[in-house]
CSV table of C-alpha atoms in Angstrom, one decimal:
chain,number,residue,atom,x,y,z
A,1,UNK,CA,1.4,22.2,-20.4
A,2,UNK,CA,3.8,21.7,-17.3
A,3,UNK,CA,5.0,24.9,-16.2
A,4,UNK,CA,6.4,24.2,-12.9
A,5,UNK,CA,10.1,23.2,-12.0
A,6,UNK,CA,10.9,19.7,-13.3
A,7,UNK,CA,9.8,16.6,-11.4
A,8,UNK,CA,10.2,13.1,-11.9
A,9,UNK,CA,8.4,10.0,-10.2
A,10,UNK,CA,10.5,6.4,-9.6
A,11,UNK,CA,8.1,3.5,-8.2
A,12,UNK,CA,9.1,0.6,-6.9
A,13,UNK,CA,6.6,-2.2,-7.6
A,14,UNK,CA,8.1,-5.7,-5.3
A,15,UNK,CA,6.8,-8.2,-3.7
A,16,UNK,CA,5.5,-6.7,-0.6
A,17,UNK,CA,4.3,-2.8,-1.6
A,18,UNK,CA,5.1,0.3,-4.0
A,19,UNK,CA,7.7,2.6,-3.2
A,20,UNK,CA,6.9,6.0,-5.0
A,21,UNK,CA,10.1,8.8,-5.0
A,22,UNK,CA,9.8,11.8,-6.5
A,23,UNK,CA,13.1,14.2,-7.5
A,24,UNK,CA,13.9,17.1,-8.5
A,25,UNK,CA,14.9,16.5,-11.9
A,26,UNK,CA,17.2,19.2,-12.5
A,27,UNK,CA,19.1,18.7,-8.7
A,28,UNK,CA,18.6,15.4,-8.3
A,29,UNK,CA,17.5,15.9,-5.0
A,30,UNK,CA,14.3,14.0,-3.1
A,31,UNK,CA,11.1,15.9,-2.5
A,32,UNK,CA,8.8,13.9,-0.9
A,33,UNK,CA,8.2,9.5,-1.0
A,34,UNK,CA,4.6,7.6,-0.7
A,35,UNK,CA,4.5,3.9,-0.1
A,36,UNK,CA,1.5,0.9,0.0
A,37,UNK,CA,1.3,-2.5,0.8
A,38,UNK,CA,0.6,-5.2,-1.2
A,39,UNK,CA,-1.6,-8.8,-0.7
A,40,UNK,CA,0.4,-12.0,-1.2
A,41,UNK,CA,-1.6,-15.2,-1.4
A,42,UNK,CA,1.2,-17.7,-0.2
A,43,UNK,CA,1.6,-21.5,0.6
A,44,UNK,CA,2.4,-24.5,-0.6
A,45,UNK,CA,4.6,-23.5,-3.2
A,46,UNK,CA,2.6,-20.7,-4.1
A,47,UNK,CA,2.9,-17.5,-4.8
A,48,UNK,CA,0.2,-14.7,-6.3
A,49,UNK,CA,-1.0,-11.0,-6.3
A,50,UNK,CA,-4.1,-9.6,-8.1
A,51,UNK,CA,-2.9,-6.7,-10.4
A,52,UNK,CA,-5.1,-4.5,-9.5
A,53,UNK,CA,-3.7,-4.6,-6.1
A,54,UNK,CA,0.0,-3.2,-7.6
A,55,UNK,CA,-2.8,-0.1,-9.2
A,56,UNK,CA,-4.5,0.3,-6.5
A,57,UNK,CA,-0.8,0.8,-4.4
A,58,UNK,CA,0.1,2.8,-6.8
A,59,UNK,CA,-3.0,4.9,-6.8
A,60,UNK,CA,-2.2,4.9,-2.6
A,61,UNK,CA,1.6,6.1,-3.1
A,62,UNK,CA,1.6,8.6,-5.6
A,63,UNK,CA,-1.8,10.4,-3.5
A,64,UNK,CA,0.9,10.6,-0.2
A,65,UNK,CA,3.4,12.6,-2.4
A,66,UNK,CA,1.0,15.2,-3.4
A,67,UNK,CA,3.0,16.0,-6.3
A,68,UNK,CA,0.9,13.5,-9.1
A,69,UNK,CA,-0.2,16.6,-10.6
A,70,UNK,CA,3.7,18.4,-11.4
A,71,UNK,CA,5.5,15.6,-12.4
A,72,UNK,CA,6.6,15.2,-16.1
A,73,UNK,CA,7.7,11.4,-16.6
A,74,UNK,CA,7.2,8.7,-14.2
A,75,UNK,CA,9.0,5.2,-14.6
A,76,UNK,CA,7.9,1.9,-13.4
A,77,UNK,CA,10.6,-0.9,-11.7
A,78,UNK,CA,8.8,-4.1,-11.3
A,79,UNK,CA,9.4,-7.2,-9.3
A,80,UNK,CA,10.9,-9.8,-12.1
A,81,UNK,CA,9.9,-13.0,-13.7
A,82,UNK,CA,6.0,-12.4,-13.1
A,83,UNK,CA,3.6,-14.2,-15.1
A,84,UNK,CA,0.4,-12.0,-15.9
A,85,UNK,CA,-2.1,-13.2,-18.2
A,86,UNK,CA,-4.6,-10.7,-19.3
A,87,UNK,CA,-7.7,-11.3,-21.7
A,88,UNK,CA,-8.1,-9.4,-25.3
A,89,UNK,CA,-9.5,-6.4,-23.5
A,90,UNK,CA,-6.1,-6.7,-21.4
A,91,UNK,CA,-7.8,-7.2,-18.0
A,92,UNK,CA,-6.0,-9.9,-16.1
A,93,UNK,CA,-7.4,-13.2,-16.2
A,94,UNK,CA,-5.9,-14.6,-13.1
A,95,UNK,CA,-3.8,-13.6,-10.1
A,96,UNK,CA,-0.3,-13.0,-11.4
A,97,UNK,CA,2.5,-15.4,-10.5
A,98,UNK,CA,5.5,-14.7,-8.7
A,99,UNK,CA,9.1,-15.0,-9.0
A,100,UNK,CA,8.9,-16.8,-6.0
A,101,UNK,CA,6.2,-18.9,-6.7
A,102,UNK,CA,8.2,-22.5,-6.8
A,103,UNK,CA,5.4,-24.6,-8.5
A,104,UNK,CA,6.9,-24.9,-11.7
A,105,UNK,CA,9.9,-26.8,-10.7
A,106,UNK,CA,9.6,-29.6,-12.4
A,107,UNK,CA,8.6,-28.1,-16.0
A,108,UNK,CA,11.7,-26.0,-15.3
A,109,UNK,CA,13.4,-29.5,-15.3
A,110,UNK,CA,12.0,-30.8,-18.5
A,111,UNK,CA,12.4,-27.2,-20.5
A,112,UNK,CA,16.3,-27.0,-19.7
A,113,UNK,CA,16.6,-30.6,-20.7
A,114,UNK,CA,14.2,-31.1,-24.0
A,115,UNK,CA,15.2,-27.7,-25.3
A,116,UNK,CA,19.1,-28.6,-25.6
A,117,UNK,CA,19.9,-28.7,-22.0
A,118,UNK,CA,21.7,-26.4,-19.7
A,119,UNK,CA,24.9,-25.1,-22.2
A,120,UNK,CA,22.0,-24.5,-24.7
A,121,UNK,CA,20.4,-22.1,-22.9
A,122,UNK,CA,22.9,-20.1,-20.9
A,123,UNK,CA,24.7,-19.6,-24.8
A,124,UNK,CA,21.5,-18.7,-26.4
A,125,UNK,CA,19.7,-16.6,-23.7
A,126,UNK,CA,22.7,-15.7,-21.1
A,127,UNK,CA,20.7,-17.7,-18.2
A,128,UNK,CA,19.6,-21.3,-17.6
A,129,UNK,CA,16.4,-20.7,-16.2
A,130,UNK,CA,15.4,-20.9,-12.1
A,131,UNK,CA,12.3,-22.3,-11.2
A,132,UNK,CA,11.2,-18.3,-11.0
A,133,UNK,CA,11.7,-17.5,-14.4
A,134,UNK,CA,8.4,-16.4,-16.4
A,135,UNK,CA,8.6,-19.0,-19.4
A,136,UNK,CA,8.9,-21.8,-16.3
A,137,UNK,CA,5.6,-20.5,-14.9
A,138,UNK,CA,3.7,-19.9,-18.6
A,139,UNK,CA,5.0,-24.2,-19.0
A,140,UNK,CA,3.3,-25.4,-16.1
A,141,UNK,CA,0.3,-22.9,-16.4
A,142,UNK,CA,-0.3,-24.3,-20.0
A,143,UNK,CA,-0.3,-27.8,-18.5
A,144,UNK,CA,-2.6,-27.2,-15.0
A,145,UNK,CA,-4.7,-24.3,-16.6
A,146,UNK,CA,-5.1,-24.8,-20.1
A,147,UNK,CA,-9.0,-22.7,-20.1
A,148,UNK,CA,-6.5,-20.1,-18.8
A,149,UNK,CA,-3.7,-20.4,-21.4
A,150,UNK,CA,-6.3,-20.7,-24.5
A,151,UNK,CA,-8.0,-17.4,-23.1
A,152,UNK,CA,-5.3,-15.6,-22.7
A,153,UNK,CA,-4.1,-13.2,-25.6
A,154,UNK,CA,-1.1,-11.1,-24.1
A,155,UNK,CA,1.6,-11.8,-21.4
A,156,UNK,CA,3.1,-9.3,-19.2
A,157,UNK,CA,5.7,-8.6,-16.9
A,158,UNK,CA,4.7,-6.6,-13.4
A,159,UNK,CA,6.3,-3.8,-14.4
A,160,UNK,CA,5.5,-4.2,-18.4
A,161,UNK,CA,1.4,-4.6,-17.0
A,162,UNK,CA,1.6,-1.3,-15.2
A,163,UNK,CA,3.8,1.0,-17.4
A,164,UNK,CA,0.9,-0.3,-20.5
A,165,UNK,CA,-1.9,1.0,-17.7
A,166,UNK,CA,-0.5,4.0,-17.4
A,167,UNK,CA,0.7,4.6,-21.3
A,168,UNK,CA,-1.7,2.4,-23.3
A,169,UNK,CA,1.2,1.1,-24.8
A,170,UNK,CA,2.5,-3.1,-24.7
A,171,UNK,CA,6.0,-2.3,-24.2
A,172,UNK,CA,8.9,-3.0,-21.7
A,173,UNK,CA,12.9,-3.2,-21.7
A,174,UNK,CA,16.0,-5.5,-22.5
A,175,UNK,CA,16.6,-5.8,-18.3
A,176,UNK,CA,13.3,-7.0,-17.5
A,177,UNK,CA,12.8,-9.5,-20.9
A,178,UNK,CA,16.0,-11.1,-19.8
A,179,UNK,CA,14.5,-12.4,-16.9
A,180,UNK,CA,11.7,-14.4,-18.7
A,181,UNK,CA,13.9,-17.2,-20.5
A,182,UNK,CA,11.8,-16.1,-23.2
A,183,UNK,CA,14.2,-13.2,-24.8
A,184,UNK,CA,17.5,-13.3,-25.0
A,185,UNK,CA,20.2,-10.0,-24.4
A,186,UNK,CA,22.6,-12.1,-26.8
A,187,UNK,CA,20.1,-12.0,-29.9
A,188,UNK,CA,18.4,-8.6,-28.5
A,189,UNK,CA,15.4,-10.5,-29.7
A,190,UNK,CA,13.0,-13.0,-29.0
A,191,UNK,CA,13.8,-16.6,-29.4
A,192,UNK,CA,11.5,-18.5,-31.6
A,193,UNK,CA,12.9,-21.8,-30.5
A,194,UNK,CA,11.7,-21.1,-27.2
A,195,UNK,CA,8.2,-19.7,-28.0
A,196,UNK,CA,7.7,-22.7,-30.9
A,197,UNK,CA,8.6,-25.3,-28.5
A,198,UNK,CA,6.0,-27.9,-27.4
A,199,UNK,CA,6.9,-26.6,-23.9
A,200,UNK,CA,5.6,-23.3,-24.1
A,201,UNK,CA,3.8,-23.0,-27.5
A,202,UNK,CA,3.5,-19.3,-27.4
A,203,UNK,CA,3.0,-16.2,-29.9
A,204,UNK,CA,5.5,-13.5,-29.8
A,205,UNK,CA,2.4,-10.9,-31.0
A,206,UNK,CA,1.2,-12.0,-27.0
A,207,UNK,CA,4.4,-10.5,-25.4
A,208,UNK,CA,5.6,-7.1,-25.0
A,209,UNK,CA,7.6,-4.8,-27.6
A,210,UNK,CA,11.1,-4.4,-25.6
A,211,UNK,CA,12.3,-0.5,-26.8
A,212,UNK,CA,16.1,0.0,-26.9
A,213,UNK,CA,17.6,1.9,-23.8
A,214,UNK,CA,16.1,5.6,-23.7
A,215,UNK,CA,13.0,5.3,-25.6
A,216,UNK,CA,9.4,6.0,-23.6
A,217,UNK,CA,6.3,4.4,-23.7
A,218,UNK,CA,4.5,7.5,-24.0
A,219,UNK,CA,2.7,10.4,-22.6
A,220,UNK,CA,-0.2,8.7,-19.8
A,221,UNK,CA,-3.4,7.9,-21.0
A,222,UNK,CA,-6.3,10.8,-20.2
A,223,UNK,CA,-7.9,8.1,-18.2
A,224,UNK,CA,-4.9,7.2,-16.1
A,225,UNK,CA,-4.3,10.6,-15.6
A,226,UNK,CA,-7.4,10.9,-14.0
A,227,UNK,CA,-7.6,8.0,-12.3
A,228,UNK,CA,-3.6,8.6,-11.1
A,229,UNK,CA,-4.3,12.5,-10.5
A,230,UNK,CA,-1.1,12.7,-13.0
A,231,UNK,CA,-1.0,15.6,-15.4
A,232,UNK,CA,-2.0,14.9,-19.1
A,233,UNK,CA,1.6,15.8,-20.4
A,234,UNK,CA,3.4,13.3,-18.2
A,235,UNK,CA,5.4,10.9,-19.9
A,236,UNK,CA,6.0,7.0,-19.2
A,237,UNK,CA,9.2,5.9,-19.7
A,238,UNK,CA,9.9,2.3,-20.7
A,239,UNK,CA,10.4,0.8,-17.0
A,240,UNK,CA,12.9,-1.7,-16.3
A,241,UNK,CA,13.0,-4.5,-13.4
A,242,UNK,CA,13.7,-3.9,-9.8
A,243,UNK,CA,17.6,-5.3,-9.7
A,244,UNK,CA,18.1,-3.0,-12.9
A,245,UNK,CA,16.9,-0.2,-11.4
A,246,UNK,CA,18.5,-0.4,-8.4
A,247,UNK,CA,21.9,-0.8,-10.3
A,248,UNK,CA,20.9,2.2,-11.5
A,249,UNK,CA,19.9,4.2,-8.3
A,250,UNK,CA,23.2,2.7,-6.4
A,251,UNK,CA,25.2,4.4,-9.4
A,252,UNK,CA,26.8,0.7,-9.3
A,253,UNK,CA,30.0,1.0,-11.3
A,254,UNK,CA,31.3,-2.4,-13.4
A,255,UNK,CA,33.3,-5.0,-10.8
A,256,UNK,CA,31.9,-3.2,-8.2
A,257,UNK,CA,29.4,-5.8,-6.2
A,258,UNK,CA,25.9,-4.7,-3.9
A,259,UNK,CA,24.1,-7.6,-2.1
A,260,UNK,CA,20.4,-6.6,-1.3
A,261,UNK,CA,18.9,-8.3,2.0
A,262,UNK,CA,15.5,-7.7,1.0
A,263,UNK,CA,12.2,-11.1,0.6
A,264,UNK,CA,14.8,-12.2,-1.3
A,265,UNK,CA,18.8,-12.2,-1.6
A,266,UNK,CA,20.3,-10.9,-4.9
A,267,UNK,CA,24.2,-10.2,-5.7
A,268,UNK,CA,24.8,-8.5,-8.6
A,269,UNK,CA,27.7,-6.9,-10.5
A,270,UNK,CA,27.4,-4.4,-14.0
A,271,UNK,CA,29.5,-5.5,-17.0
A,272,UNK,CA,30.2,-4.6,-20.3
A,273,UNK,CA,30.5,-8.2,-21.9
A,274,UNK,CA,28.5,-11.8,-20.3
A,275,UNK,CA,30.2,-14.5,-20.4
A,276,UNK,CA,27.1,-17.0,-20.0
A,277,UNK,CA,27.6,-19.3,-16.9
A,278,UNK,CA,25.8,-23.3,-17.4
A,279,UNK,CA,25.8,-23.8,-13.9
A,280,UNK,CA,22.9,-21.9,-13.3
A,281,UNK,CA,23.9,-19.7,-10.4
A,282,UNK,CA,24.2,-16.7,-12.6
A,283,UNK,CA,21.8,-15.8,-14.5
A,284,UNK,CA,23.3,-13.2,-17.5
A,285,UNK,CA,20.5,-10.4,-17.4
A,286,UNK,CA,21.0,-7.6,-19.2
A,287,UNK,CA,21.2,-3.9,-17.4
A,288,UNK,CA,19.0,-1.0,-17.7
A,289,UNK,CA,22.0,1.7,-19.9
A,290,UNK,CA,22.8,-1.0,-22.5
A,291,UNK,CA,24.9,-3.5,-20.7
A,292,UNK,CA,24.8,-6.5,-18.5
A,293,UNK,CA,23.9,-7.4,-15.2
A,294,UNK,CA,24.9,-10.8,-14.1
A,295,UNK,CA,22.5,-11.6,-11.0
A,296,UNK,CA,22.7,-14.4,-8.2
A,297,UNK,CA,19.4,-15.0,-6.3
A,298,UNK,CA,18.5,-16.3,-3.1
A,299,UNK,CA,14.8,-16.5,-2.2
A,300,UNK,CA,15.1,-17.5,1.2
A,301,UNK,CA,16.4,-13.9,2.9
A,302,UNK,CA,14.9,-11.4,5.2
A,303,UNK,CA,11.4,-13.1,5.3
A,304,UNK,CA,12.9,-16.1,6.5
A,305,UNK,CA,14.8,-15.5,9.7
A,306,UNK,CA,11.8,-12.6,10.5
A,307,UNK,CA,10.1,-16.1,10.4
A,308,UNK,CA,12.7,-17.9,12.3
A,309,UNK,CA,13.1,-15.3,14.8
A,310,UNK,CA,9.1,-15.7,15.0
A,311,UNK,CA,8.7,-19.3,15.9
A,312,UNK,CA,11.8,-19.3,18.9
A,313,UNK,CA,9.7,-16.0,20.1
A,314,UNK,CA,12.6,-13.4,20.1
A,315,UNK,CA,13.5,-10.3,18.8
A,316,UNK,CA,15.1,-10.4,15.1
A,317,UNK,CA,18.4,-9.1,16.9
A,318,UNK,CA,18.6,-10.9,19.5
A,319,UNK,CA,21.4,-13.2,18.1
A,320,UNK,CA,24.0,-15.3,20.4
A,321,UNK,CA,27.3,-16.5,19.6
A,322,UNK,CA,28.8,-20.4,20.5
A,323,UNK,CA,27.2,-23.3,20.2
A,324,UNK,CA,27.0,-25.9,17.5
A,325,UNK,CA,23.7,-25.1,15.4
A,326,UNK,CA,23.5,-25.5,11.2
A,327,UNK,CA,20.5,-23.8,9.9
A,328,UNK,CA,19.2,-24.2,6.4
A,329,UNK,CA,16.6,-21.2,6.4
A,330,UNK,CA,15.0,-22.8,3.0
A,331,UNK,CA,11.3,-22.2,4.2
A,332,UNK,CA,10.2,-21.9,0.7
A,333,UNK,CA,12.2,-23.8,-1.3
A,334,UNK,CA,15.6,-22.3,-2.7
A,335,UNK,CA,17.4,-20.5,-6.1
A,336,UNK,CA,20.4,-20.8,-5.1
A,337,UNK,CA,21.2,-23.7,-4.7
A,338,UNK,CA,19.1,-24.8,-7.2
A,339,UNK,CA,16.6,-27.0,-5.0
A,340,UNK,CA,12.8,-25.3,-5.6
A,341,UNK,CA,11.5,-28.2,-3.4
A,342,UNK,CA,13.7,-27.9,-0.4
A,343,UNK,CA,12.3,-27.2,3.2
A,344,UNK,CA,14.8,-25.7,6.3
A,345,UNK,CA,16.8,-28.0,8.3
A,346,UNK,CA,18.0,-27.2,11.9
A,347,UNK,CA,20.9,-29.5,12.6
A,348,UNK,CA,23.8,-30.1,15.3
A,349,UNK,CA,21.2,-29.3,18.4
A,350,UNK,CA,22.0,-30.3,21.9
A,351,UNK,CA,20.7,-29.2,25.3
A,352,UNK,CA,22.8,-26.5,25.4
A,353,UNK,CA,21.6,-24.4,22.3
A,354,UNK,CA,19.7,-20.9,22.9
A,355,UNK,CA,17.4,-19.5,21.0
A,356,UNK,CA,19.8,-16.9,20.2
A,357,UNK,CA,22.3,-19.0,18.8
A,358,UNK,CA,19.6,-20.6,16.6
A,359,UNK,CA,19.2,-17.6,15.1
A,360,UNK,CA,22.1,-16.4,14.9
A,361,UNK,CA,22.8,-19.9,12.7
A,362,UNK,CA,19.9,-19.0,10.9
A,363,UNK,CA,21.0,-15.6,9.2
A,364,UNK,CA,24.7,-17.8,8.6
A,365,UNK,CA,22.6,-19.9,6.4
A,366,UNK,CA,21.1,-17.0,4.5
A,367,UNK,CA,24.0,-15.3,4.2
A,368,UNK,CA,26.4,-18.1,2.9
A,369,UNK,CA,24.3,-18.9,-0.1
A,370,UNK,CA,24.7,-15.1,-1.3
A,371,UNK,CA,28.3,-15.5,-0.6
A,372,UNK,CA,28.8,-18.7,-2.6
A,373,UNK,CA,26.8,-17.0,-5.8
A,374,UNK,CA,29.8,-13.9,-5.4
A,375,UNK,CA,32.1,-16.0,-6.1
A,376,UNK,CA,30.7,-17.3,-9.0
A,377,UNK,CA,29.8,-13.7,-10.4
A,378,UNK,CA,33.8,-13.1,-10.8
A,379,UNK,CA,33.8,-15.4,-14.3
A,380,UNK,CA,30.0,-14.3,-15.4
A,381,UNK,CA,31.5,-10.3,-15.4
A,382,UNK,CA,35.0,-10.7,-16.0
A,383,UNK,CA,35.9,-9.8,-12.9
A,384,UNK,CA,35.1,-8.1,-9.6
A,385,UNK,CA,36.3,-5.2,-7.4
A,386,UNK,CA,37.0,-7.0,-4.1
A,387,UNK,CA,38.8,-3.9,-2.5
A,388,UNK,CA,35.7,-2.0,-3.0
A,389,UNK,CA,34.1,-3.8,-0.5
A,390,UNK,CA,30.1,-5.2,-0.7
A,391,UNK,CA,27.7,-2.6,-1.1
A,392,UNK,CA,24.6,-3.9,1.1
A,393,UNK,CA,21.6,-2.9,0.6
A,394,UNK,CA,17.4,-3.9,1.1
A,395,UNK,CA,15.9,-4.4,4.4
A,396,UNK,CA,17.9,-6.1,5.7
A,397,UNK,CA,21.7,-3.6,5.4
A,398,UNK,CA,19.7,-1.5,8.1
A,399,UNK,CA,19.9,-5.2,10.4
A,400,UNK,CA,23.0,-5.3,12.6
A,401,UNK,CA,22.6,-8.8,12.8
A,402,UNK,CA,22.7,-9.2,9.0
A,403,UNK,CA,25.2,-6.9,8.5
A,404,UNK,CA,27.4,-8.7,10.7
A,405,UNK,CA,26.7,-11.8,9.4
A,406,UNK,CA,27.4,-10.6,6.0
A,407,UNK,CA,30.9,-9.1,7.2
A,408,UNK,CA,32.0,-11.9,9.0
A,409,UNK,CA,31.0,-14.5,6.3
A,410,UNK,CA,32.8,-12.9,3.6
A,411,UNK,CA,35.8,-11.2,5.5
A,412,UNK,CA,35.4,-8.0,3.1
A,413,UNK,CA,34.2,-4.3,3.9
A,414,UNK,CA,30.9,-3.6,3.9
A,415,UNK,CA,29.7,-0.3,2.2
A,416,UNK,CA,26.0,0.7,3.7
A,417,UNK,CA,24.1,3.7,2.7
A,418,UNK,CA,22.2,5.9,4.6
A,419,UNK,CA,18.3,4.6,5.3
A,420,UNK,CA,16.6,6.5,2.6
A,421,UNK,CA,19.0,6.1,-0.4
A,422,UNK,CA,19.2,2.0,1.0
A,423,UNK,CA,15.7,1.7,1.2
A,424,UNK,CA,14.5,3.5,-2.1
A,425,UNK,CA,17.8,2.6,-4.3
A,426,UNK,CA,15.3,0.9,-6.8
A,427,UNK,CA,12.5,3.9,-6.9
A,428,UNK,CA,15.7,6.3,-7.3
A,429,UNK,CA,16.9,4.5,-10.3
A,430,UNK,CA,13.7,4.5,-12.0
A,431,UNK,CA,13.6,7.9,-11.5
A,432,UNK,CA,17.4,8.0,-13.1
A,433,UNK,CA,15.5,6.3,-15.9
């Protein structure tokens, strides 16, 4: 029995590593953080992790706290839209897929048309899928690995995969499901004209009980506590996905708008009612306390112009003003705008272009795309808080370069929290969970 003062653990599980924060439950107050990387296999469209690599970060992060043993709950926020197929003794049967993975582009294509087309699905299941969405990658996975879809007999999200390691429980949360184009936060439910479709063809008994807000998965199972160092009273909560938790650790209020600069670019609002938006540049996810969280999505973002900044062999910073450079940082296809196959362009060059102002083009072209998805998150939420300024956040809200970009492109204040709570906003709201 836990006898100590009350601790809780929040881990971040994205693209690149695991974040681990533990707090002081009763003060809210940080105690200590632990962090691991993570091993992409990337190119070509492609994007994968083995899941035992998001354990064995885990396993890494929560060892640097020293604090496995006291904790009483730990929650799990996961990357979104991951595909993870594991086998009937649930061990994973392939590398997981990505949300950035862009493969599935052109299944995406014939699900949003065959299944009633773009209306269809943002009234049924608040979102027209992206490319990243889980039931896009499951369609083309079904098609290109069908030994791998016949074998596989359950389907999890990153976050729902580790929360069942830990608890021994199949579970995950209305945020998270929303994301798969699979479960809808109208219905609260599953959608069987999804699952039944030719297109996916799919079992609901594979997928992952989603618990109303509050409920846990359970205490940890004996061998996870020993192989976590976590005490055997610790409970799991449910988990949720990354952009829901960090709603939750920014203490994001409804109209009010944060932009994270992170692998990718997300803007996102909270609201109490969706109002689904066809176009595709929101996607209507739900939120992690009962709500909604319409979401706009960029997947070309910090990664890109460290890229960029790479290839003309200067410093990230080291942007220049003038000149007449247009940069399309789309290095790996794009979200938003909806082009999955796209590649960068570099246009308006002439001999008297720098480096700097390349680059400096080159973050404009990041940046604008978030921009253009703001503006369409005022109809999806009814309504923003422009006063309020942007609340920037990720990687990239510690850049000066980025932030200026960002405050220059949209003309509004710019709201930046210290390092820490910027950094581990996501790990803080699981914890919150």
């Amino acid at each position: 029995m836990l006898s100590h003062p009350a601790q809780v653990a929040g881990v971040d599980s994205s693209t690149q590593g695991t974040k681990v924060l533990v707090v002081d439950a009763d003060r809210g107050s940080a105690v200590c953080s632990g962090q691991a990387g993570h091993a992409v296999s990337a190119g070509m469209g492609r994007s994968e992790s083995d899941p035992a690599d998001w354990l064995r970060s885990l396993q890494e992060a929560l060892a640097q706290t020293g604090r496995a043993g006291e904790l009483a709950a730990v929650s799990v926020a996961g990357q979104q839209h991951g595909l993870v197929c594991l086998s009937a003794d649930r061990l994973p049967l392939r590398p997981a897929i990505l949300w950035n993975d862009v493969r599935s582009g052109p299944w995406r294509e014939r699900l949003v048309e065959r299944l009633g087309g773009p209306s269809w699905w943002a009234g049924q299941l608040g979102s027209v899928p992206a490319t990243s969405f889980t039931v896009c990658h499951w369609a083309r996975l079904r098609e290109v690995e069908p030994e791998t879809a016949s074998a596989t007999r359950a389907i999890r999200l990153p976050h729902e995969f580790i929360t069942e390691m830990l608890s021994g429980r199949p579970v995950g949360d209305r945020g998270d499901a929303s994301g798969t184009g699979w479960w809808s936060p109208i219905s609260n439910a599953y959608v069987p004209s999804v699952l039944e479709s030719a297109e996916v063809g799919l079992d609901s008994g594979l997928l992952a009980e989603v618990l109303a807000e509050g409920e846990v998965a359970g205490p940890v199972t004996a061998a996870s506590a020993g192989r976590f160092g976590l005490d055997p009273d610790c409970l799991v909560a449910q988990g949720t996905g990354d952009n829901m938790a960090a709603a939750l650790g920014l203490a994001l209020r409804p109209g009010q708008v944060a932009m994270s600069l992170g692998t990718s670019g997300t803007a996102f609002t909270l609201s109490r009612t969706l109002a689904p938006d066809a176009s595709g540049v929101v996607s209507g996810f739900a939120d992690a306390q009962g709500g909604y969280l319409p979401l706009v999505c960029t997947l070309n973002c910090t990664r890109a112009i460290d890229r960029v900044a790479e290839w003309l062999g200067i410093d990230r910073e080291a942007v220049e003003d003038g000149g007449r450079v247009v940069v399309l940082p789309f290095l790996d296809g794009e979200r938003t705008p909806a082009l999955p196959g796209a590649h960068g362009l570099v246009a308006g060059l002439d001999a008297d272009a720098t480096r700097g102002q390349i680059l400096w083009a080159a973050y404009l072209g990041a940046v604008v795309s978030l921009l253009d998805g703001i503006a369409s998150l005022a109809a999806a939420s009814g309504g923003l808080a422009p006063a309020e300024g942007i609340l920037l956040v990720g990687g990239g809200g510690r850049s000066r370069a980025w932030r200026r970009a960002a405050a220059w492109l949209s003309e509004r204040p710019l709201l930046v929290p210290g390092p820490d709570d910027a950094a581990l906003a996501t790990a803080r709201g699981a914890c919150a969970q």
